[in-house]
Tab-separated table of C-alpha atoms in Angstrom:
chain	number	residue	atom	x	y	z
L	1	MET	CA	-0.551	0.057	0.218
L	2	SER	CA	1.072	3.429	-0.483
L	3	ILE	CA	2.048	5.937	2.311
L	4	THR	CA	-1.642	7.811	1.561
L	5	THR	CA	-3.605	4.579	1.886
L	6	LYS	CA	-1.998	3.065	4.945
L	7	ALA	CA	-2.381	7.026	6.626
L	8	LEU	CA	-6.090	7.087	5.691
L	9	GLU	CA	-6.625	3.445	6.937
L	10	GLN	CA	-4.525	4.319	9.997
L	11	GLY	CA	-6.689	7.358	11.025
L	12	LYS	CA	-9.882	5.851	9.581
L	13	GLY	CA	-10.128	9.051	7.376
L	14	ILE	CA	-8.888	11.277	9.303
L	15	LEU	CA	-5.317	12.345	8.391
L	16	ARG	CA	-2.231	13.929	11.208
L	17	LEU	CA	-0.855	16.695	9.229
L	18	ALA	CA	2.452	18.474	9.873
L	19	PRO	CA	3.247	22.401	10.669
L	20	THR	CA	4.257	24.225	7.464
L	21	TRP	CA	6.047	27.878	8.325
L	22	VAL	CA	6.691	30.016	5.685
L	23	PRO	CA	8.558	33.364	6.537
L	24	ARG	CA	7.788	36.439	4.691
L	25	SER	CA	10.448	39.138	3.769
L	26	PHE	CA	9.073	41.936	4.645
L	27	CYS	CA	7.661	41.497	7.995
L	28	VAL	CA	8.293	41.182	11.422
L	29	PRO	CA	6.861	37.966	13.583
L	30	GLY	CA	4.105	38.810	15.871
L	31	ARG	CA	5.487	35.859	18.129
L	32	ARG	CA	2.121	34.381	18.671
L	33	ILE	CA	2.047	31.484	17.185
L	34	LYS	CA	3.598	29.705	19.315
L	35	LEU	CA	6.834	28.827	17.279
L	36	HIS	CA	9.789	28.487	20.127
L	37	PRO	CA	11.167	32.235	19.802
L	38	ASP	CA	14.881	30.260	18.840
L	39	ASP	CA	13.342	29.663	15.507
L	40	TYR	CA	11.438	32.813	14.041
L	41	TYR	CA	14.744	33.255	11.601
L	42	ILE	CA	15.837	29.706	11.730
L	43	LEU	CA	15.834	29.913	7.362
L	44	GLY	CA	18.289	32.774	8.023
L	45	GLY	CA	18.112	36.929	7.818
L	46	GLU	CA	17.519	37.201	3.881
L	47	ARG	CA	14.286	35.042	4.501
L	48	GLY	CA	12.895	37.133	6.855
L	49	GLY	CA	10.764	35.686	10.205
L	50	ILE	CA	7.821	33.113	10.121
L	51	ASP	CA	5.146	34.776	10.859
L	52	GLU	CA	2.984	32.626	8.770
L	53	ARG	CA	1.659	28.797	9.468
L	54	TRP	CA	-0.013	27.181	6.405
L	55	PHE	CA	-2.903	24.762	7.315
L	56	SER	CA	-4.696	21.865	4.463
L	57	SER	CA	-2.355	23.240	1.816
L	58	THR	CA	-1.608	22.358	-1.465
L	59	THR	CA	-0.388	25.649	-3.081
L	60	PRO	CA	3.082	26.550	-2.630
L	61	ALA	CA	4.160	29.871	-0.863
L	62	GLU	CA	5.557	32.224	-3.667
L	63	ASN	CA	8.651	33.834	-1.779
L	64	GLY	CA	10.858	34.825	-4.882
L	65	PRO	CA	14.776	32.912	-5.624
L	66	LEU	CA	15.093	31.661	-2.622
L	67	THR	CA	12.102	29.591	-1.947
L	68	GLY	CA	12.096	26.378	-0.012
L	69	GLU	CA	11.246	23.452	-1.908
L	70	HIS	CA	8.241	22.179	-0.633
L	71	GLU	CA	7.793	25.958	1.071
L	72	GLY	CA	3.956	26.680	1.911
L	73	LEU	CA	3.093	22.596	1.259
L	74	SER	CA	1.350	20.461	3.517
L	75	PHE	CA	2.871	16.813	4.598
L	76	ILE	CA	0.362	14.470	6.180
L	77	VAL	CA	2.580	12.546	8.543
L	78	PHE	CA	2.048	8.453	9.121
L	79	ASN	CA	3.394	6.261	11.746
L	80	ASP	CA	4.946	3.018	11.051
L	81	GLY	CA	6.100	1.552	14.611
L	82	ASP	CA	8.724	4.106	15.790
L	83	LYS	CA	8.945	5.306	11.664
L	84	VAL	CA	7.924	8.601	10.546
L	85	GLU	CA	6.758	8.789	6.838
L	86	LYS	CA	5.370	11.314	4.830
L	87	VAL	CA	3.515	12.193	1.425
L	88	LEU	CA	2.335	15.872	0.435
L	89	LEU	CA	-1.539	16.502	0.783
L	90	LYS	CA	-1.616	18.166	-2.385
L	91	ASP	CA	-0.119	14.397	-4.199
L	92	ALA	CA	-1.779	12.637	-1.833
L	93	ILE	CA	-5.601	14.449	-3.717
L	94	ASP	CA	-3.654	13.716	-6.138
L	95	GLU	CA	-3.813	10.020	-6.081
L	96	VAL	CA	-6.583	8.721	-4.394
L	97	LYS	CA	-8.477	11.804	-5.560
L	98	GLY	CA	-12.499	12.626	-4.126
L	99	GLU	CA	-11.303	9.514	-1.249
L	100	ILE	CA	-9.894	12.818	0.727
L	101	ILE	CA	-11.983	15.708	-0.131
L	102	GLY	CA	-14.802	14.356	-1.985
L	103	ASN	CA	-15.747	13.558	-5.579
L	104	ARG	CA	-17.927	16.656	-5.741
L	105	LEU	CA	-14.692	18.695	-5.131
L	106	TRP	CA	-12.488	16.585	-6.992
L	107	ASP	CA	-14.679	16.518	-9.983
L	108	GLU	CA	-14.557	20.635	-9.991
L	109	TYR	CA	-11.300	21.625	-9.505
L	110	GLN	CA	-9.036	18.270	-9.624
L	111	SER	CA	-7.140	19.788	-6.586
L	112	TRP	CA	-8.263	20.756	-2.994
L	113	PRO	CA	-9.088	24.407	-3.897
L	114	MET	CA	-8.439	26.441	-0.419
L	115	TYR	CA	-6.332	26.199	2.519
L	116	SER	CA	-5.947	28.357	5.964
L	117	LYS	CA	-3.387	30.139	7.735
L	118	PHE	CA	-2.515	31.851	10.968
L	119	PHE	CA	-1.138	35.128	9.598
L	120	ASP	CA	1.489	36.657	12.571
L	121	ASN	CA	2.230	40.690	11.974
L	122	MET	CA	3.293	42.407	15.044
L	123	GLY	CA	2.980	45.517	12.802
L	124	PRO	CA	0.488	46.338	10.340
L	125	LEU	CA	0.910	45.276	6.360
L	126	PRO	CA	1.245	47.881	3.195
L	127	HIS	CA	-2.201	48.111	1.418
L	128	HIS	CA	-2.561	45.285	-0.689
L	129	ILE	CA	-4.698	43.467	-3.526
L	130	HIS	CA	-5.568	40.186	-4.128
L	131	HIS	CA	-6.319	39.538	-7.783
L	132	ASN	CA	-8.984	38.512	-9.380
L	133	ASP	CA	-9.107	35.105	-11.891
L	134	GLU	CA	-9.052	36.961	-14.587
L	135	LYS	CA	-5.868	39.325	-13.932
L	136	ALA	CA	-4.440	36.071	-11.804
L	137	ALA	CA	-4.325	34.472	-15.053
L	138	LEU	CA	-2.173	37.204	-17.113
L	139	VAL	CA	0.308	35.209	-14.539
L	140	GLY	CA	-0.858	31.978	-14.754
L	141	GLN	CA	-1.931	31.897	-11.343
L	142	LYS	CA	-5.726	31.357	-9.412
L	143	GLY	CA	-7.921	34.808	-8.280
L	144	LYS	CA	-7.641	34.996	-4.363
L	145	PRO	CA	-10.457	35.784	-1.890
L	146	GLU	CA	-9.808	35.516	1.388
L	147	ALA	CA	-11.491	36.042	5.105
L	148	TYR	CA	-9.758	36.764	8.595
L	149	TYR	CA	-11.089	35.947	11.659
L	150	PHE	CA	-8.820	37.073	15.022
L	151	PRO	CA	-8.416	33.319	17.577
L	152	PRO	CA	-9.147	34.837	21.423
L	153	GLN	CA	-6.407	32.419	21.693
L	154	LEU	CA	-3.570	33.963	20.150
L	155	ASN	CA	-4.687	37.996	20.567
L	156	ASN	CA	-3.070	38.467	24.452
L	157	HIS	CA	-2.021	41.263	22.914
L	158	GLY	CA	-3.246	43.452	19.728
L	159	GLY	CA	0.302	44.229	18.320
L	160	ASP	CA	1.293	47.157	17.090
L	161	PHE	CA	-1.944	48.678	14.674
L	162	PRO	CA	-4.452	46.478	15.329
L	163	TYR	CA	-6.938	48.237	13.039
L	164	THR	CA	-7.190	47.121	9.636
L	165	PHE	CA	-7.484	49.750	6.312
L	166	MET	CA	-10.237	47.989	4.457
L	167	GLY	CA	-11.195	49.908	1.062
L	168	ILE	CA	-11.200	53.425	-0.492
L	169	SER	CA	-12.676	56.267	1.183
L	170	PRO	CA	-16.121	57.303	-1.610
L	171	GLY	CA	-15.725	59.811	-3.291
L	172	THR	CA	-11.957	59.077	-4.373
L	173	THR	CA	-11.479	58.824	-7.669
L	174	ARG	CA	-8.829	57.029	-10.053
L	175	GLU	CA	-6.712	59.844	-10.710
L	176	GLN	CA	-5.874	60.700	-7.119
L	177	ILE	CA	-4.846	56.872	-6.636
L	178	LYS	CA	-2.906	56.407	-9.836
L	179	GLU	CA	-0.841	59.726	-8.405
L	180	CYS	CA	-0.190	57.724	-5.167
L	181	LEU	CA	1.183	54.704	-6.998
L	182	MET	CA	3.276	57.017	-9.540
L	183	ASN	CA	4.970	58.208	-6.533
L	184	PHE	CA	5.640	54.108	-4.728
L	185	THR	CA	9.051	55.415	-5.003
L	186	LYS	CA	9.290	58.587	-3.432
L	187	GLY	CA	9.029	57.512	-0.411
L	188	ASP	CA	5.342	57.336	1.643
L	189	ASN	CA	2.899	57.389	-1.260
L	190	LYS	CA	-0.223	57.965	1.445
L	191	ILE	CA	-2.698	55.892	-0.444
L	192	THR	CA	-4.128	55.257	3.625
L	193	SER	CA	-5.199	58.916	3.081
L	194	PHE	CA	-7.960	57.555	0.944
L	195	SER	CA	-8.892	54.550	2.994
L	196	GLN	CA	-10.331	54.078	6.517
L	197	ALA	CA	-9.547	52.113	9.105
L	198	TYR	CA	-11.562	49.407	11.422
L	199	GLN	CA	-11.098	48.448	14.964
L	200	LEU	CA	-10.016	44.434	15.072
L	201	ASP	CA	-12.302	42.578	18.243
L	202	PRO	CA	-10.886	39.095	18.786
L	203	GLY	CA	-13.505	36.801	18.298
L	204	THR	CA	-14.751	38.648	14.885
L	205	GLY	CA	-13.794	38.335	11.416
L	206	TRP	CA	-13.494	40.150	7.700
L	207	ASP	CA	-14.565	38.724	4.282
L	208	VAL	CA	-11.810	40.098	1.572
L	209	PRO	CA	-12.834	39.678	-1.398
L	210	PRO	CA	-9.845	40.003	-4.879
L	211	GLY	CA	-9.910	43.573	-6.310
L	212	LEU	CA	-10.492	45.168	-2.698
L	213	LEU	CA	-7.219	47.257	-2.063
L	214	HIS	CA	-6.760	46.377	2.394
L	215	ALA	CA	-4.029	46.913	5.060
L	216	PRO	CA	-4.241	44.477	7.684
L	217	GLY	CA	-3.427	45.190	11.312
L	218	SER	CA	-1.165	43.477	13.697
L	219	MET	CA	-3.729	40.912	14.809
L	220	CYS	CA	-2.900	37.384	14.838
L	221	THR	CA	-5.317	36.427	12.161
L	222	TYR	CA	-6.735	32.897	11.116
L	223	GLU	CA	-6.934	33.833	6.769
L	224	PRO	CA	-9.216	30.844	4.685
L	225	GLN	CA	-8.575	31.298	1.153
L	226	LYS	CA	-8.615	30.288	-2.695
L	227	ALA	CA	-5.696	27.896	-3.476
L	228	SER	CA	-3.447	30.911	-4.546
L	229	ASP	CA	-0.644	33.421	-3.663
L	230	VAL	CA	-0.797	36.303	-5.999
L	231	PHE	CA	-0.958	39.783	-4.792
L	232	ALA	CA	0.983	43.480	-5.096
L	233	MET	CA	1.612	45.798	-2.935
L	234	TYR	CA	0.220	49.062	-3.249
L	235	GLN	CA	1.618	50.866	-0.421
L	236	SER	CA	5.169	52.576	-0.461
L	237	LEU	CA	5.762	52.995	3.138
L	238	VAL	CA	4.654	50.778	5.976
L	239	ASN	CA	5.409	50.969	9.785
L	240	GLU	CA	9.027	52.933	8.298
L	241	ALA	CA	9.804	49.800	6.138
L	242	ILE	CA	10.552	50.567	3.168
L	243	ILE	CA	8.451	48.619	0.317
L	244	PRO	CA	10.273	47.003	-2.675
L	245	GLU	CA	9.205	48.427	-5.974
L	246	GLU	CA	9.172	45.093	-7.124
L	247	LEU	CA	6.235	44.017	-5.053
L	248	LEU	CA	3.852	46.784	-6.269
L	249	TRP	CA	4.413	44.925	-9.645
L	250	LYS	CA	3.959	41.850	-8.288
L	251	GLY	CA	1.271	39.814	-10.315
L	252	THR	CA	1.642	42.453	-13.444
L	253	PRO	CA	2.235	40.524	-16.235
L	254	PRO	CA	5.754	41.250	-17.898
L	255	GLU	CA	4.805	43.328	-21.015
L	256	ASP	CA	2.423	45.509	-18.097
L	257	LYS	CA	5.204	46.472	-15.815
L	258	GLY	CA	5.172	49.936	-16.072
L	259	ASN	CA	1.877	50.515	-17.421
L	260	TYR	CA	-0.281	52.193	-14.449
L	261	GLU	CA	-3.465	51.419	-15.802
L	262	ALA	CA	-2.613	48.094	-15.751
L	263	LEU	CA	-2.775	48.382	-11.399
L	264	LEU	CA	-6.091	50.559	-11.425
L	265	ASP	CA	-7.484	47.863	-14.030
L	266	VAL	CA	-7.191	45.349	-10.572
L	267	ILE	CA	-9.048	47.176	-8.774
L	268	ASP	CA	-12.734	46.450	-8.216
L	269	TRP	CA	-13.567	50.249	-7.799
L	270	ASP	CA	-17.348	48.961	-6.491
L	271	LEU	CA	-15.695	46.749	-3.692
L	272	ASN	CA	-13.400	49.907	-2.436
L	273	LEU	CA	-16.020	52.369	-2.961
L	274	ASP	CA	-18.965	51.230	-1.099
L	275	PRO	CA	-20.334	53.019	1.988
L	276	ASN	CA	-21.535	50.359	3.648
L	277	MET	CA	-18.165	48.861	4.020
L	278	MET	CA	-18.993	47.283	7.939
L	279	GLU	CA	-22.414	46.349	6.682
L	280	ASN	CA	-20.701	43.903	3.815
L	281	ARG	CA	-17.885	42.912	4.351
L	282	PHE	CA	-17.352	42.660	9.046
L	283	MET	CA	-18.495	39.095	10.108
L	284	ALA	CA	-19.895	38.572	13.421
L	285	PRO	CA	-20.147	34.887	14.465
L	286	LYS	CA	-22.847	32.902	13.275
L	287	PRO	CA	-24.356	30.258	15.197
L	288	VAL	CA	-24.627	26.553	13.655
L	289	LYS	CA	-27.762	25.633	15.541
L	290	PRO	CA	-29.748	27.648	18.576
L	291	LEU	CA	-27.326	27.576	20.966
L	292	ASP	CA	-29.339	25.754	23.802
L	293	GLU	CA	-29.798	22.666	21.764
L	294	MET	CA	-25.939	22.307	21.200
L	295	LYS	CA	-24.894	23.284	24.996
L	296	SER	CA	-26.962	20.640	25.731
L	297	GLU	CA	-25.606	18.401	23.918
L	298	GLY	CA	-22.072	19.542	24.806
L	299	TYR	CA	-21.195	21.735	22.315
L	300	VAL	CA	-21.084	24.805	20.891
L	301	GLU	CA	-20.181	25.499	17.148
L	302	ASN	CA	-20.078	29.146	15.126
L	303	TRP	CA	-19.761	30.160	11.518
L	304	ILE	CA	-16.473	32.391	11.681
L	305	CYS	CA	-16.302	32.790	7.436
L	306	TYR	CA	-19.188	32.688	5.335
L	307	LYS	CA	-19.736	35.096	3.163
L	308	SER	CA	-17.500	33.694	0.342
L	309	ASP	CA	-18.451	30.988	-2.355
L	310	ALA	CA	-14.835	29.984	-2.233
L	311	PHE	CA	-14.318	28.885	1.046
L	312	SER	CA	-16.049	28.694	4.564
L	313	ALA	CA	-15.011	28.458	8.309
L	314	LYS	CA	-16.431	26.922	11.741
L	315	GLU	CA	-14.855	27.166	15.323
L	316	LEU	CA	-15.835	24.495	17.454
L	317	THR	CA	-15.771	24.219	21.016
L	318	VAL	CA	-16.749	20.961	22.726
L	319	LEU	CA	-17.607	21.737	26.551
L	320	PRO	CA	-15.430	20.370	29.488
L	321	GLY	CA	-15.956	16.520	30.172
L	322	LYS	CA	-18.198	16.053	27.240
L	323	THR	CA	-17.986	13.314	24.665
L	324	VAL	CA	-19.921	14.776	21.165
L	325	THR	CA	-20.192	13.929	17.271
L	326	ILE	CA	-19.934	15.830	14.904
L	327	LYS	CA	-21.128	15.808	10.955
L	328	ASP	CA	-20.207	18.102	8.566
L	329	GLY	CA	-21.125	18.146	4.783
L	330	GLY	CA	-17.727	18.266	2.725
L	331	ALA	CA	-13.841	17.320	3.740
L	332	TYR	CA	-12.484	20.073	5.475
L	333	GLY	CA	-9.173	20.918	7.521
L	334	LEU	CA	-8.391	21.682	11.514
L	335	ILE	CA	-6.355	23.177	13.697
L	336	MET	CA	-6.505	22.507	17.368
L	337	MET	CA	-6.687	26.149	19.523
L	338	GLN	CA	-7.301	25.330	22.962
L	339	GLY	CA	-7.379	21.929	25.240
L	340	HIS	CA	-6.991	18.072	24.549
L	341	GLY	CA	-8.660	14.812	24.233
L	342	LYS	CA	-9.753	12.746	21.527
L	343	MET	CA	-10.851	12.592	17.699
L	344	GLY	CA	-11.436	9.614	16.418
L	345	VAL	CA	-8.518	7.196	16.880
L	346	TRP	CA	-6.036	10.546	17.322
L	347	ASP	CA	-4.836	11.779	20.487
L	348	ILE	CA	-5.440	16.070	19.835
L	349	GLU	CA	-3.652	18.531	21.752
L	350	THR	CA	-3.372	22.267	21.833
L	351	PRO	CA	0.762	23.019	21.983
L	352	ALA	CA	2.566	25.623	24.110
L	353	LEU	CA	5.480	25.969	21.748
L	354	ILE	CA	7.173	24.486	19.045
L	355	ARG	CA	10.757	23.474	17.332
L	356	TYR	CA	10.774	24.351	14.167
L	357	GLY	CA	10.990	20.746	12.141
L	358	GLN	CA	8.966	19.349	15.648
L	359	LEU	CA	5.666	17.388	14.684
L	360	THR	CA	2.925	18.192	16.360
L	361	ASN	CA	-1.357	16.729	17.364
L	362	ASP	CA	-3.066	19.943	16.715
L	363	GLU	CA	-3.251	19.719	12.758
L	364	PHE	CA	-5.261	17.474	10.966
L	365	PHE	CA	-7.454	16.528	8.126
L	366	VAL	CA	-10.760	15.242	8.043
L	367	SER	CA	-11.861	12.994	4.751
L	368	GLU	CA	-15.756	13.617	3.352
L	369	LYS	CA	-16.444	10.423	4.050
L	370	ALA	CA	-15.165	10.443	8.007
L	371	ALA	CA	-17.042	13.711	7.777
L	372	LEU	CA	-20.181	12.703	6.385
L	373	GLU	CA	-20.343	9.890	9.004
L	374	GLY	CA	-19.387	12.034	12.208
L	375	VAL	CA	-16.520	12.633	14.198
L	376	THR	CA	-15.820	11.235	17.941
L	377	ILE	CA	-14.310	13.956	19.822
L	378	VAL	CA	-14.404	13.767	23.389
L	379	ASN	CA	-12.921	16.485	25.779
L	380	HIS	CA	-10.410	14.875	29.012
L	381	SER	CA	-10.670	17.894	30.663
L	382	THR	CA	-13.000	18.684	33.363
L	383	THR	CA	-11.605	22.636	33.204
L	384	ASP	CA	-11.052	23.109	29.679
L	385	PRO	CA	-12.816	23.550	26.668
L	386	ILE	CA	-11.550	21.827	23.118
L	387	VAL	CA	-11.496	24.371	20.959
L	388	MET	CA	-10.814	23.967	17.144
L	389	LEU	CA	-11.228	25.780	13.705
L	390	LYS	CA	-12.143	24.130	10.470
L	391	HIS	CA	-11.961	25.543	6.890
L	392	PHE	CA	-14.086	24.107	4.189
L	393	GLY	CA	-13.683	24.071	0.338
L	394	PRO	CA	-15.988	26.170	-1.607
L	395	GLY	CA	-20.004	25.095	-2.101
L	396	ASN	CA	-19.933	23.647	1.555
L	397	PRO	CA	-23.843	21.976	2.050
L	398	ASP	CA	-23.953	22.890	5.315
L	399	LEU	CA	-23.641	26.883	4.728
L	400	VAL	CA	-26.943	28.317	5.137
L	401	LEU	CA	-27.506	31.180	6.891
């Protein structure tokens, strides 16, 4: 049998994943994603600090010429006695197809079409944009909708700037934004003068469609997103750090580099000038069923990302001392946020500190068959809830609000 088949059999349809750490040269780690303090710059100063952990990823990171061979890609872990074997989640899905992600997704996408991550920066990011499918196709990529959720467990402090700029202030003209982009190499191009910032609150989130300019704040963020790493930076100076001009043109086809109209065309102007940005893009948690009904069964589950067709996400809390069986309509990845216990055949736990390269028992991928049959979770603690975040692919059949 292949490693994939043996891993599926060992986990009864639930796959254990190894941690996937990703550096960003333009970021300063917020140090809230449980990586050991000595390991944030373990890949070398020229790679930048590790400020992201990717989940259920079949998407390689786009980190320039120094990018590692498997950077951004998740590995399945199979234990053969004392021997540990690994296989890329991407290769496993290519091998057994719908047996992991379900025939619906395999038939339409021939891949797992999303991933999630923790993004953990000490300061704000530049005002930037993700291309839609049409624009991303010009550089051989897919468009990138994404969403934010701010887990309370990872946000004991908000970093240097816990506010996110979103969109462009109503009344702003195309020429005003073009002038900012043309001033990119002249210090601060002041593009956020034409935007609005919103305070970030733990336990809430935001929907960020492609084409929407946004400057993420310094909260540690859980980010489900479409399987793509396409972006371009439209702000030249943030937190007193200069952004390289090459990032302004990242995602632009070679023949359009230097063409500022092409950059302006990436912007979805209706989205950006929306006068009801908070109403349309903010996401407060929504219970999947009546709260009293769920609590009587020993758990609470909320939709936390639910405004995109490309993915969705839930937060599941299993109350202390309880055993529950949770059914879902599709395959999903998950990351543990709090507590310990049992999930199917697996011990699950939430580590406080992780060394680079260390294996954990906090990240898993649940096949569609296992999700439909129901996953049994046992909370061994009499005081501490189990809390996990679950990320689903497009067209979640359970997502009815």
